[in-house]
Short mmCIF file of C-alpha atoms and ligand atoms in Angstrom, two decimals:
data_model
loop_
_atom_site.label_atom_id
_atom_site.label_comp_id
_atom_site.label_asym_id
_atom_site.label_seq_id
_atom_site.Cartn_x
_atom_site.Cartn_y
_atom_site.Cartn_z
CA UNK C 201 77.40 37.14 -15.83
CA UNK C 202 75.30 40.12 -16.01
CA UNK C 203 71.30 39.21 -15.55
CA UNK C 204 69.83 39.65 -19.19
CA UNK C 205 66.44 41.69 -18.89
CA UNK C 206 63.48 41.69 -21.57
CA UNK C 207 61.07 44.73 -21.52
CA UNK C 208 57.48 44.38 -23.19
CA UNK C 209 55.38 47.78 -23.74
CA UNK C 210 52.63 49.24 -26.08
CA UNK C 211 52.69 52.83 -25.62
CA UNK C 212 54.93 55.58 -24.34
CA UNK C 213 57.61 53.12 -22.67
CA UNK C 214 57.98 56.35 -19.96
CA UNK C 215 59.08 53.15 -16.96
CA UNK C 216 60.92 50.99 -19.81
CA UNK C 217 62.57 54.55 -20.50
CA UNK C 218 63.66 54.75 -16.99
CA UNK C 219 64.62 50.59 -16.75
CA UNK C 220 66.65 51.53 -19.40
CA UNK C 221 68.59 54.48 -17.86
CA UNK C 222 69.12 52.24 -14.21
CA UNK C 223 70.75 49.66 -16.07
CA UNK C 224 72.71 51.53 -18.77
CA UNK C 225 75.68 51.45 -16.16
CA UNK C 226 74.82 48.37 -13.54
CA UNK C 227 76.85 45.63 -12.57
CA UNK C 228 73.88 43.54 -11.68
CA UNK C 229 72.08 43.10 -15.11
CA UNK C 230 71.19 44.92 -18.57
CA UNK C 231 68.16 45.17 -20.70
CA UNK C 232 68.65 43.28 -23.97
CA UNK C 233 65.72 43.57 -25.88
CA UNK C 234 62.34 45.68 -26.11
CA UNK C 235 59.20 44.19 -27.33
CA UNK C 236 56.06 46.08 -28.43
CA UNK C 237 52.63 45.02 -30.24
CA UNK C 238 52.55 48.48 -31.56
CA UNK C 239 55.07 49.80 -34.65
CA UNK C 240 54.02 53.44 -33.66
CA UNK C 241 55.01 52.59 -29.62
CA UNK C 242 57.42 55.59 -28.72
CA UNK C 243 59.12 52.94 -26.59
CA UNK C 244 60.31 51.99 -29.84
CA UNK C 245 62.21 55.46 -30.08
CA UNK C 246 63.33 55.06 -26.35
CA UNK C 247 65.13 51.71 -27.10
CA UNK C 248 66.48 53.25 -30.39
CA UNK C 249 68.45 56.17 -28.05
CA UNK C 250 69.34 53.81 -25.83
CA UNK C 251 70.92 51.39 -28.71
CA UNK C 252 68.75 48.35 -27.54
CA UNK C 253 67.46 46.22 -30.29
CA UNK C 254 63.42 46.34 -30.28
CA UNK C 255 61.24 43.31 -31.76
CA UNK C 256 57.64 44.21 -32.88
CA UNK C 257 55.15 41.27 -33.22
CA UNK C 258 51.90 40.64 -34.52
CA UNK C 259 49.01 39.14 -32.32
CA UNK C 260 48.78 36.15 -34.58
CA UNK C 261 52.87 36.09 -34.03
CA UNK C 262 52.38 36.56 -30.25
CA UNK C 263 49.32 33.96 -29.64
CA UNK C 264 49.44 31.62 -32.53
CA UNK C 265 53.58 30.92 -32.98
CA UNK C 266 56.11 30.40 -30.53
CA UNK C 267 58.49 33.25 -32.08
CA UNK C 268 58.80 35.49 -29.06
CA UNK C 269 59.91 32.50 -26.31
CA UNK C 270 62.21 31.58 -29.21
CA UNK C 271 63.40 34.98 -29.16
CA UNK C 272 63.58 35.58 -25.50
CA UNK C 273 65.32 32.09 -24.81
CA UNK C 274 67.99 33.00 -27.66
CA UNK C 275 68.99 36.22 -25.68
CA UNK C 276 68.48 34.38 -22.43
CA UNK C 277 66.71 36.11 -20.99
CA UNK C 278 66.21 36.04 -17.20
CA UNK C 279 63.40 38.21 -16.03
CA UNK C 280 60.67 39.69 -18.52
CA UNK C 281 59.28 43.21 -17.69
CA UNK C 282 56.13 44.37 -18.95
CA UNK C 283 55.97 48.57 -18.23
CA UNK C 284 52.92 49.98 -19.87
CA UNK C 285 52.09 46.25 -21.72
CA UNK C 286 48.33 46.39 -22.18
CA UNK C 287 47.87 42.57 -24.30
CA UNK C 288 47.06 39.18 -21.78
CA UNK C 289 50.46 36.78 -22.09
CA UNK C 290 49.59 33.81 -23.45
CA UNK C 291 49.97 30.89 -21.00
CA UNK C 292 53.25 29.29 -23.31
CA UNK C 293 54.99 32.38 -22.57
CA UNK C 294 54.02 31.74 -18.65
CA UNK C 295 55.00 28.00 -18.96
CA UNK C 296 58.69 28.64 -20.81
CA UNK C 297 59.78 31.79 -17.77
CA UNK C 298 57.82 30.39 -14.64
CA UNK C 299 58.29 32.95 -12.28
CA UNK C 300 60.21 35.12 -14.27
CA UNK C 301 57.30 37.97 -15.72
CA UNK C 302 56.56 40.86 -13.84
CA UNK C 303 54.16 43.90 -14.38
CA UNK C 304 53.80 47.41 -13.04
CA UNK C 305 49.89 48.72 -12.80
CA UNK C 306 48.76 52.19 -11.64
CA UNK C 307 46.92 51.32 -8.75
CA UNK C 308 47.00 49.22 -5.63
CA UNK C 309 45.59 45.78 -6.46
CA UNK C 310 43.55 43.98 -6.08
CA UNK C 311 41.62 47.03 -6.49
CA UNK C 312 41.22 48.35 -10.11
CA UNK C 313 42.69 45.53 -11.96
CA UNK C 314 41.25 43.37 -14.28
CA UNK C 315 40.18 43.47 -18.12
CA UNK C 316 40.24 47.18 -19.23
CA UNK C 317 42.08 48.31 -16.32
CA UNK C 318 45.04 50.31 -17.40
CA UNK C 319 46.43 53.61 -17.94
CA UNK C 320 43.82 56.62 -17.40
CA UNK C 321 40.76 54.27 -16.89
CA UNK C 322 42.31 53.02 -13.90
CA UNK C 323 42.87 56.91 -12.29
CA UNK C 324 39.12 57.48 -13.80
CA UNK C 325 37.56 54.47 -11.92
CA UNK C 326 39.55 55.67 -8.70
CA UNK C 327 38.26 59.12 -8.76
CA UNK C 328 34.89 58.33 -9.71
CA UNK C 329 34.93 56.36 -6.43
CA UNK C 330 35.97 59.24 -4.05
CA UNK C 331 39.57 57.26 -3.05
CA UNK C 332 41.53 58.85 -0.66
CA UNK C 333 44.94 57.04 -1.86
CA UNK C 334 45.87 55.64 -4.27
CA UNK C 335 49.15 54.20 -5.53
CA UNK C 336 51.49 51.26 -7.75
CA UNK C 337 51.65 47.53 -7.84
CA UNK C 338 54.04 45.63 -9.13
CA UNK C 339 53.49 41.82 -8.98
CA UNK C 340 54.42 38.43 -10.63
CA UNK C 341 52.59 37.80 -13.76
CA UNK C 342 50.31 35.09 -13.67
CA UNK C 343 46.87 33.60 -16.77
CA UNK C 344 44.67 36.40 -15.31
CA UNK C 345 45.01 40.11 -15.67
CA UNK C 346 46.27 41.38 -12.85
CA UNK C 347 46.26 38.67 -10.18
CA UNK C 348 49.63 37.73 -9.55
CA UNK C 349 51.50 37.62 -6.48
CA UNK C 350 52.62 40.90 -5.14
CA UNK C 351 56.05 42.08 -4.86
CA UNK C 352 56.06 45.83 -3.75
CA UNK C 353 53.40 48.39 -3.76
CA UNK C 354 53.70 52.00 -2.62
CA UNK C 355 51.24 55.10 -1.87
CA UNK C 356 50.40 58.38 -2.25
CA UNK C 357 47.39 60.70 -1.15
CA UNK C 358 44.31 61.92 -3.21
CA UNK C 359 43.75 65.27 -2.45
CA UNK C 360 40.34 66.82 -2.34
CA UNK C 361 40.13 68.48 -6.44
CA UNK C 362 42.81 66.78 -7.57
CA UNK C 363 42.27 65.90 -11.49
CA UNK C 364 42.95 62.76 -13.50
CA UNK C 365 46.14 64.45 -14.47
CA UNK C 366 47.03 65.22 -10.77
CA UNK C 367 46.69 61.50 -9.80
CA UNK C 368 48.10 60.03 -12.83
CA UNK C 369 51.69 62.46 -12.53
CA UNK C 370 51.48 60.77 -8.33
CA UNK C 371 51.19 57.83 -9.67
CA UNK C 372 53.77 57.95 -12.42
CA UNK C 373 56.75 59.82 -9.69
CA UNK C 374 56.13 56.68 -7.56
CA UNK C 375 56.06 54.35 -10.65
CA UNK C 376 59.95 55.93 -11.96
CA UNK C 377 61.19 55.89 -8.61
CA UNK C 378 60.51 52.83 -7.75
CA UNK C 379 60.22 50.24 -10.37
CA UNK C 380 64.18 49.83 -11.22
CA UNK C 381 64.58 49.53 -8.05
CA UNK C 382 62.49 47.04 -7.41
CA UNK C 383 63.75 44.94 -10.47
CA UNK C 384 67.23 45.20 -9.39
CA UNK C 385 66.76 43.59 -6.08
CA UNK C 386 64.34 40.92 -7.60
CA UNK C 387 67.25 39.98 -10.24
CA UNK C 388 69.50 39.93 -6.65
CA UNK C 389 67.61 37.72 -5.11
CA UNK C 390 66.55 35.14 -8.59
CA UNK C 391 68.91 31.98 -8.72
CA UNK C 392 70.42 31.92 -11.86
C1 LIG U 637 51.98 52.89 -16.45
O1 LIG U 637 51.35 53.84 -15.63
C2 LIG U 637 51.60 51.49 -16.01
O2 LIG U 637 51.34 51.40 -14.63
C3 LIG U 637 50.34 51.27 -16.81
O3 LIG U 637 50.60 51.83 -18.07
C4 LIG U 637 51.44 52.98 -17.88
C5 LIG U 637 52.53 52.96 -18.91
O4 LIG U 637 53.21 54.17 -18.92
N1 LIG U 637 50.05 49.87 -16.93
C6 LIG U 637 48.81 49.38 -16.94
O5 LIG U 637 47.83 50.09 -16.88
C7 LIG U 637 48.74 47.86 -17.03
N2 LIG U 637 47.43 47.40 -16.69
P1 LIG U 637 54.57 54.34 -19.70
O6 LIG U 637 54.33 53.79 -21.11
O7 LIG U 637 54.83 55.80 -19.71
O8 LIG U 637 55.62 53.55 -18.97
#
């Protein structure tokens, strides 16, 4: 049986965009669901061309009910993917897929992680501090923001004058390239 793959996001769903295109046609595993905090998300669009059902949830839904693991274990879902998911996950969700949440962040942890760490504040903070490279993380998801255990991270160089736009588009390439590849050959190696 195919691995069954949950995506959470809040914003443009650009990675959960290109999740969705590796697995469209894959033997290995599909994506079966997208979640989002935010109605306006245009992951929400995304899922819609790609004819994969989307759930939107409240935060009193998210932290104060059980809903979402209800949801996820109905579709059985085996690996949860949060691309672009800026909200903490509650430690119920941790405790009912052990193991089985991942996230991507823009930079190479354990530098610039932490509360308020995502998207452009993260490419801000790393040009503000004269980096010479910078580059992606993706780890497991553990009760603090960006502490996880790491599973892959890759590179690229700042060059002298490059702008917040400059780093962000390095960032992203590496991010596309690399992040359904990296699920695929987690899902390989997960015990069903
Ligand atoms: C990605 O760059 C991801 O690394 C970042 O949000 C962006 C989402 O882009 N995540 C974080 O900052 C998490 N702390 P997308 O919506 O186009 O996929």
């Amino acid at each position: 049986m195919k691995k069954r793959i949950a995506i959470f996001a809040s914003g443009s769903g650009s990675n959960a965009q290109k999740i969705m295109e590796h697995f469209k046609r894959n033997d290995e595993a599909e994506v079966v669901l997208v979640l989002t905090n935010n109605p306006q998300a245009y992951v929400l669009q995304r899922a819609d061309n790609f004819e994969i059902p989307a759930h939107i949830f409240t935060r009193h839904e998210f932290y104060e009910t059980d809903e979402v693991i209800r949801i996820l274990k109905t579709l059985q879902v085996d690996l949860i993917v949060l691309a672009g998911f800026l909200w903490l996950v509650p430690l119920t969700l941790l405790k009912s897929f052990p193991n089985k949440i991942i996230n991507l962040h823009p930079a190479l942890l354990p530098k610039y992680g932490g509360k308020g760490m995502y998207g452009d504040h993260v490419h801000q903070a790393i040009l503000a501090n004269k980096e010479e490279e910078s580059g992606i993380t993706i780890h497991f998801v553990n009760e603090q923001f960006d502490e996880g255990e790491i599973i892959h991270q890759s590179k690229f160089k700042i060059e002298p004058g490059d702008t917040l736009e400059m780093v962000k588009f390095k960032g992203q390439q590496l991010e596309h390239q690399h992040f359904p590849k990296v699920i695929e050959s987690l899902l390989k190696k997960m015990k069903s």
